[in-house]
């Protein structure tokens, strides 16, 4: 890897970028790491360059890419944060310091695990770019895992799969998540990995390529006739998701891998819908598989049209239709955020909007009695798949899988939770312990005269937040009851 490659990548994303600062950072890093080698035998500087390149690929902003080059300087060389601040300014120095703090975790076993999760979450509350640098650093470390002892390989792969990858997903950086997962998969379950890789790369490859080309030819023609500029691609390879589906659903490879998937990138939103119309006219859609995430984006901001049709030979074929901007947001998530969502003069400020789940995690931390409680609950709440549930007004709430109407009610408002007496799910009266599904329309029935929650709800509610609210109410009323029994002392 060379600095020129990074400069080219940066220019590709932003032709006007100030590349002098990149060259300066490169000179600084090569001086600082001079003579240092990694376990792989390459120079240490290679690690800094790769980390920085991954950040450029993720379309991070320039400060982050510069900080990527410098991220191991304070930890591993005689230069300090102060030196970095003097040469590259406060923001770059803060980013590097954040990364340095994150990597100072020297615990072992479960403690290390718990601590690293806690520190990541705290760092997220600060500047999310610190996490991005840590992710890029980790991805390169995973790519060079070969050089470490089997013991360390297992530990790092496990930690990455259980902590880093899910957080990358939550931040919407899907590409990074998939890359990490496939490397970890290879180290943690080598036999399964080999089997699936063989099926995917060898057995199914010809069939897949032929089929996708066939669909592509038909569509190219129709879209060109309609004057729609477009780009059709297959999806990224992601072996771990195939493996997980096989595990979760107890199915064979062929049963999982029966859906072909294509992505169509067009110029604007109008073309997204026109393209959808053309696809539906060409092949019969499976009505239940159509999702309009452009009109109603997911709470993490994801936008795209999804549809599955009976394609050629009646094979299920899934399409994702989106604009270039939506595609970059979907692949790079929060990383691409600074490029699209910030005004030119604003690039150095930290006033980006945090996803709602980050706020939830911070609330959770305030409520928890100790770190272990917090970690266990956070793992439960955020590392499971989220579902998206709608209010009758069309507001969207994201909840953990298996959440109940009570969890939903408290997510909307504490009073709604406290006064909840019933629920209508998709126009049907339902029980309060019903498990909600993705896309459910949920209407909570309240009784304003109702004093508070039912303690029995604790038996089935799913989120810590709900549990906390119900207990809070119970404690408060116990205290009030108690007060009634304390005799008033006469004044002296
Ligand atoms: Mn590093």
XYZ file of C-alpha atoms and ligand atoms in Angstrom:
493
model
C 0.000 0.000 0.000
C 1.306 3.464 -0.870
C 0.278 6.989 0.056
C -0.458 7.591 -3.639
C -3.179 4.955 -3.553
C -4.803 6.731 -0.625
C -4.512 10.112 -2.331
C -6.130 8.726 -5.474
C -8.989 7.250 -3.465
C -9.554 10.537 -1.661
C -9.516 12.476 -4.936
C -11.983 10.022 -6.429
C -14.441 10.906 -3.677
C -13.627 14.600 -3.529
C -11.498 16.107 -6.324
C -11.005 19.311 -4.313
C -9.676 17.612 -1.175
C -6.561 19.119 0.412
C -4.078 16.330 -0.180
C -1.060 18.185 1.200
C -2.151 17.311 4.706
C -2.180 13.631 3.714
C 1.399 13.857 2.505
C 2.430 15.609 5.717
C 0.723 12.936 7.816
C 2.465 10.266 5.795
C 5.890 11.838 6.363
C 5.137 12.220 10.065
C 3.988 8.614 10.454
C 6.936 7.180 8.534
C 9.355 9.147 10.722
C 7.571 8.072 13.911
C 7.293 4.351 13.034
C 10.714 4.167 11.412
C 12.318 0.741 11.789
C 9.259 -0.839 13.469
C 8.041 -4.161 12.119
C 4.783 -6.041 12.560
C 4.461 -9.758 13.323
C 3.816 -10.342 9.632
C 7.281 -9.004 8.863
C 6.052 -5.937 7.016
C 6.902 -2.439 8.163
C 4.594 -0.961 10.767
C 3.804 1.898 8.415
C 1.949 -0.565 6.176
C -0.608 -1.063 8.919
C -1.122 2.725 9.187
C -1.503 3.020 5.419
C -3.988 0.157 5.179
C -6.062 1.560 8.029
C -6.145 4.940 6.332
C -7.024 3.387 2.971
C -9.962 1.458 4.437
C -11.242 4.763 5.850
C -10.897 6.391 2.424
C -12.790 3.487 0.870
C -15.539 4.025 3.422
C -15.665 7.598 2.165
C -14.810 9.052 5.546
C -13.888 12.720 5.774
C -10.283 13.875 5.403
C -9.654 14.409 9.142
C -10.569 10.802 9.802
C -8.326 9.536 7.013
C -5.414 11.603 8.368
C -6.088 10.359 11.900
C -6.063 6.817 10.465
C -2.487 7.322 9.297
C -1.483 8.546 12.746
C -3.621 6.277 14.917
C -0.801 4.239 16.483
C 1.701 7.073 16.875
C 1.110 8.019 20.549
C 0.794 4.375 21.635
C 3.828 2.916 19.871
C 6.313 5.730 19.189
C 8.075 8.510 21.077
C 5.793 11.158 19.585
C 2.819 12.360 21.636
C -0.709 13.651 21.139
C 0.738 17.145 21.653
C 3.023 16.683 18.641
C 0.057 15.610 16.557
C -1.990 18.564 17.734
C 0.819 20.987 16.857
C 1.130 19.594 13.331
C -2.404 18.574 12.415
C -4.753 20.541 14.657
C -7.109 19.805 17.532
C -9.641 17.681 15.712
C -7.165 15.159 14.317
C -5.470 15.050 17.731
C -8.805 14.348 19.444
C -9.590 11.539 17.044
C -6.186 9.909 17.559
C -6.504 10.306 21.317
C -9.917 8.656 21.225
C -8.509 5.658 19.370
C -5.546 5.434 21.743
C -7.886 5.373 24.740
C -9.963 2.643 23.133
C -6.963 0.405 22.600
C -5.614 0.789 26.126
C -7.803 -2.070 27.251
C -5.554 -4.690 28.710
C -8.006 -6.912 30.549
C -8.247 -10.626 30.011
C -11.174 -12.922 29.339
C -14.697 -11.785 30.017
C -13.519 -8.591 31.730
C -11.708 -7.518 28.628
C -14.750 -8.299 26.602
C -17.069 -6.361 28.847
C -14.701 -3.434 29.023
C -14.155 -3.219 25.318
C -17.866 -3.105 24.700
C -18.357 -0.469 27.349
C -15.556 1.702 26.005
C -16.825 1.406 22.463
C -20.246 2.533 23.541
C -18.842 5.455 25.476
C -16.661 6.454 22.548
C -19.734 6.448 20.346
C -21.296 9.037 22.583
C -18.327 11.256 21.781
C -17.200 11.362 18.192
C -18.354 8.399 16.126
C -15.351 8.811 13.864
C -13.186 7.334 16.620
C -15.111 4.114 16.214
C -14.664 4.220 12.455
C -10.880 4.411 12.834
C -10.974 1.577 15.349
C -13.016 -0.489 12.886
C -10.582 0.153 10.029
C -7.679 -0.710 12.357
C -9.434 -3.934 13.376
C -10.279 -4.922 9.807
C -6.628 -4.706 8.805
C -5.608 -6.633 11.912
C -8.114 -9.323 10.951
C -6.737 -9.473 7.433
C -3.274 -10.121 8.875
C -4.420 -12.505 11.614
C -2.453 -15.328 9.986
C 0.739 -14.048 11.663
C -0.594 -14.453 15.215
C -0.763 -17.518 17.472
C -3.896 -19.703 17.158
C -4.864 -18.559 20.637
C -4.836 -14.913 19.728
C -6.530 -15.619 16.405
C -9.475 -17.177 18.214
C -9.726 -14.413 20.784
C -9.588 -11.575 18.268
C -11.940 -13.274 15.824
C -14.461 -13.949 18.583
C -14.346 -10.427 19.912
C -14.688 -8.990 16.423
C -17.637 -11.201 15.562
C -19.482 -10.543 18.804
C -18.741 -6.873 19.383
C -17.248 -5.059 16.400
C -19.381 -6.539 13.641
C -22.772 -5.916 15.294
C -21.831 -2.335 16.103
C -20.704 -1.775 12.509
C -24.125 -3.051 11.462
C -25.908 -0.745 13.857
C -23.984 2.182 12.416
C -25.140 1.053 8.993
C -21.629 0.264 7.754
C -22.758 -3.004 6.223
C -19.811 -3.529 3.965
C -17.405 -3.413 6.863
C -19.613 -5.700 8.904
C -19.709 -8.343 6.164
C -15.981 -8.196 5.572
C -15.243 -8.644 9.275
C -17.763 -11.434 9.650
C -16.406 -13.493 6.783
C -12.839 -13.335 8.139
C -13.967 -14.226 11.671
C -16.110 -17.045 10.295
C -13.055 -18.499 8.580
C -11.031 -18.556 11.801
C -13.786 -19.629 14.191
C -15.520 -22.304 12.083
C -12.921 -23.326 9.476
C -14.702 -26.538 8.390
C -18.081 -24.891 7.816
C -16.395 -21.995 6.102
C -14.618 -24.238 3.631
C -17.794 -26.130 2.781
C -19.859 -23.023 2.143
C -17.080 -21.281 0.266
C -16.763 -24.298 -2.040
C -20.472 -24.405 -2.755
C -20.619 -20.671 -3.359
C -17.425 -20.213 -5.354
C -17.341 -23.493 -7.253
C -20.621 -25.424 -7.393
C -23.039 -22.535 -7.731
C -20.913 -19.969 -9.402
C -21.717 -20.794 -13.028
C -25.436 -21.111 -12.397
C -25.509 -17.859 -10.483
C -23.526 -15.894 -13.044
C -25.556 -17.185 -15.983
C -28.838 -16.429 -14.320
C -27.857 -12.962 -13.254
C -26.573 -12.175 -16.739
C -29.861 -13.308 -18.205
C -31.863 -11.002 -15.938
C -29.400 -8.204 -16.560
C -29.778 -8.481 -20.344
C -33.558 -8.288 -20.187
C -33.498 -5.309 -17.843
C -30.741 -3.413 -19.630
C -32.870 -3.414 -22.745
C -36.098 -2.346 -21.059
C -34.457 0.379 -18.972
C -32.594 1.762 -21.970
C -35.841 1.885 -23.932
C -37.351 3.914 -21.114
C -34.324 6.228 -21.107
C -33.339 5.341 -17.536
C -29.593 5.561 -16.859
C -28.717 2.668 -14.574
C -26.109 0.323 -13.208
C -26.937 -3.285 -12.338
C -24.728 -5.240 -9.947
C -24.833 -8.515 -8.073
C -24.568 -8.310 -4.309
C -21.432 -8.589 -2.245
C -20.442 -12.062 -1.284
C -21.300 -12.711 2.359
C -20.733 -16.307 3.369
C -21.378 -15.805 7.071
C -24.970 -14.716 6.476
C -25.603 -17.899 4.483
C -24.114 -19.923 7.344
C -26.201 -18.110 9.956
C -29.403 -18.621 8.002
C -28.616 -22.318 7.697
C -28.043 -22.494 11.461
C -31.041 -20.402 12.500
C -33.513 -22.079 10.183
C -31.998 -25.555 10.206
C -31.850 -25.570 6.416
C -29.442 -26.812 3.759
C -27.312 -24.549 1.600
C -29.529 -25.049 -1.457
C -32.658 -24.137 0.434
C -31.118 -20.893 1.647
C -29.416 -20.030 -1.557
C -32.499 -20.170 -3.720
C -32.950 -16.421 -4.056
C -30.967 -14.475 -6.610
C -30.293 -10.893 -5.748
C -29.535 -7.843 -7.845
C -29.071 -4.191 -7.106
C -30.014 -1.402 -9.497
C -28.558 2.065 -9.054
C -30.330 4.916 -10.877
C -30.047 8.705 -10.959
C -32.987 9.917 -8.918
C -36.018 8.885 -6.894
C -38.431 9.172 -9.818
C -36.296 6.666 -11.735
C -36.376 4.299 -8.735
C -40.159 4.036 -9.006
C -40.116 3.862 -12.818
C -37.624 1.007 -12.610
C -39.829 -0.755 -10.083
C -42.762 -0.459 -12.498
C -40.705 -1.938 -15.331
C -39.607 -4.886 -13.174
C -43.169 -5.582 -12.012
C -44.410 -5.428 -15.592
C -41.757 -7.923 -16.697
C -42.116 -10.460 -13.896
C -44.871 -11.217 -11.403
C -44.064 -9.702 -7.988
C -44.482 -11.544 -4.705
C -46.744 -8.970 -3.147
C -45.732 -9.623 0.450
C -42.096 -9.027 -0.353
C -42.400 -5.426 -1.532
C -40.955 -2.754 0.773
C -40.822 0.976 0.145
C -38.020 2.230 2.351
C -37.813 5.419 0.307
C -41.231 6.674 1.376
C -40.694 5.246 4.864
C -36.963 4.929 5.618
C -35.807 2.578 8.349
C -35.065 4.319 11.649
C -31.335 4.084 10.937
C -31.961 6.105 7.778
C -31.744 3.223 5.283
C -33.527 4.001 2.016
C -34.210 1.696 -0.939
C -37.031 -0.081 -2.761
C -37.095 -3.853 -2.224
C -39.083 -6.257 -4.301
C -38.976 -9.977 -5.022
C -40.406 -11.316 -8.268
C -40.838 -14.677 -9.989
C -38.021 -14.143 -12.485
C -36.960 -16.222 -15.501
C -37.660 -19.974 -14.975
C -39.903 -18.885 -12.096
C -36.893 -18.353 -9.833
C -37.241 -15.972 -6.907
C -35.263 -12.862 -7.737
C -34.797 -10.001 -5.350
C -34.151 -6.422 -6.445
C -32.939 -3.473 -4.474
C -33.501 -0.205 -6.324
C -31.871 2.992 -5.108
C -29.984 6.150 -6.060
C -26.209 6.441 -5.839
C -26.462 8.519 -2.695
C -28.746 5.970 -1.020
C -26.336 3.219 -2.003
C -23.368 4.947 -0.434
C -25.328 5.584 2.725
C -26.368 1.945 2.836
C -22.845 0.598 2.361
C -20.921 3.100 4.432
C -23.625 4.251 6.854
C -22.547 6.843 9.318
C -19.098 6.953 7.675
C -20.474 8.622 4.563
C -22.533 10.936 6.712
C -20.022 13.744 6.948
C -19.865 14.000 3.204
C -23.551 14.298 2.555
C -25.116 15.783 5.606
C -22.704 18.549 6.571
C -22.664 22.026 5.144
C -19.258 23.014 3.696
C -18.305 25.271 6.623
C -19.513 22.757 9.153
C -17.148 19.911 8.524
C -15.308 20.217 11.802
C -18.296 20.406 14.067
C -19.719 17.494 15.984
C -23.354 18.441 15.506
C -24.420 15.385 13.552
C -27.625 13.682 14.579
C -27.049 10.511 16.529
C -29.178 7.506 15.661
C -31.859 6.935 18.243
C -30.414 3.645 19.448
C -27.249 5.380 20.639
C -29.317 7.601 22.880
C -31.138 4.506 24.109
C -27.876 2.835 25.031
C -26.756 5.876 26.959
C -30.063 5.933 28.855
C -29.602 2.278 29.577
C -26.212 2.925 31.039
C -27.557 5.588 33.354
C -30.263 3.226 34.580
C -28.159 0.136 35.105
C -26.935 -0.632 38.605
C -23.584 -2.034 37.563
C -21.503 -2.650 34.504
C -22.389 -6.321 34.235
C -26.114 -5.652 34.275
C -25.607 -3.019 31.680
C -23.525 -5.144 29.378
C -25.844 -8.116 29.597
C -28.828 -5.982 28.857
C -27.114 -3.988 26.137
C -26.076 -7.205 24.478
C -29.614 -8.389 24.665
C -31.188 -5.158 23.502
C -28.905 -4.103 20.688
C -27.154 -7.159 19.403
C -30.306 -8.939 18.457
C -32.013 -8.044 15.285
C -34.246 -5.049 15.508
C -37.805 -4.921 14.254
C -39.595 -1.848 12.955
C -43.110 -1.145 14.155
C -45.504 1.590 13.090
C -47.957 3.827 14.939
C -51.315 4.588 13.285
C -49.817 7.986 12.327
C -46.989 6.273 10.471
C -44.200 6.973 12.983
C -41.641 4.196 13.092
C -40.126 2.687 16.226
C -37.306 0.210 16.260
C -37.457 -2.439 18.959
C -35.547 -5.629 19.671
C -36.936 -8.798 18.142
C -39.711 -10.424 20.233
C -40.672 -7.075 21.768
C -44.288 -6.870 22.984
C -46.985 -4.158 22.745
C -46.002 -3.043 26.257
C -42.424 -2.431 25.126
C -43.826 -0.484 22.200
C -46.119 1.572 24.473
C -43.220 2.579 26.720
C -41.059 3.352 23.706
C -43.710 5.855 22.596
C -44.218 7.479 25.990
C -44.079 6.518 29.671
C -47.692 7.614 30.196
C -48.858 5.495 27.277
C -47.126 2.529 28.900
C -48.527 3.237 32.360
C -52.099 3.673 31.084
C -52.083 0.851 28.554
C -55.096 -1.477 28.772
C -55.170 -3.124 25.362
C -53.720 -3.246 21.901
C -54.845 -3.435 18.295
C -52.256 -5.000 16.006
C -52.936 -4.693 12.281
C -56.632 -3.942 12.980
C -57.018 -6.921 15.314
C -57.510 -6.845 19.085
C -54.543 -8.721 20.500
C -53.061 -9.818 23.805
C -50.514 -7.580 25.513
C -47.895 -10.329 25.489
C -48.098 -10.855 21.710
C -44.690 -10.845 20.037
C -44.567 -8.006 17.544
C -43.387 -8.549 14.005
C -41.509 -6.355 11.605
C -43.898 -3.934 9.914
C -46.783 -4.351 12.388
C -49.138 -1.431 12.764
C -49.707 -1.080 16.487
C -52.343 0.996 18.221
C -52.248 1.143 22.012
C -55.553 1.561 23.840
C -55.216 3.597 27.007
C -57.391 4.341 29.972
C -56.524 7.729 31.417
C -57.929 6.692 34.792
C -55.580 3.776 35.025
C -53.031 4.448 37.769
C -50.060 2.414 36.622
C -48.575 -0.690 35.081
C -49.332 -4.272 36.022
C -46.454 -6.059 37.734
C -47.288 -9.230 35.783
C -46.073 -7.470 32.658
C -42.541 -8.035 33.969
C -43.026 -11.704 33.054
C -43.066 -11.023 29.325
C -41.704 -7.572 28.472
C -38.450 -7.595 26.524
C -36.499 -4.367 26.907
C -34.622 -3.166 29.950
C -36.144 0.251 29.452
C -39.671 -1.136 29.893
C -38.631 -3.231 32.862
C -37.059 -0.154 34.442
C -40.186 1.955 33.965
C -42.480 -0.685 35.456
C -40.241 -1.202 38.478
C -39.817 2.524 38.895
C -43.560 2.892 39.135
C -43.885 0.034 41.607
C -41.192 1.515 43.845
C -42.827 4.898 43.796
C -46.237 3.572 44.791
C -44.744 1.377 47.491
C -43.149 4.482 48.960
C -46.433 6.355 48.818
C -48.249 3.504 50.545
C -45.571 3.401 53.191
C -45.919 7.124 53.834
C -49.601 6.669 54.637
C -48.711 4.319 57.467
C -46.097 6.530 59.057
C -47.890 8.452 61.803
C -47.362 12.176 61.688
C -45.254 13.236 64.616
C -46.739 16.003 66.698
C -44.837 19.261 66.645
C -42.845 20.003 69.711
Mn -3.478 -0.103 14.798
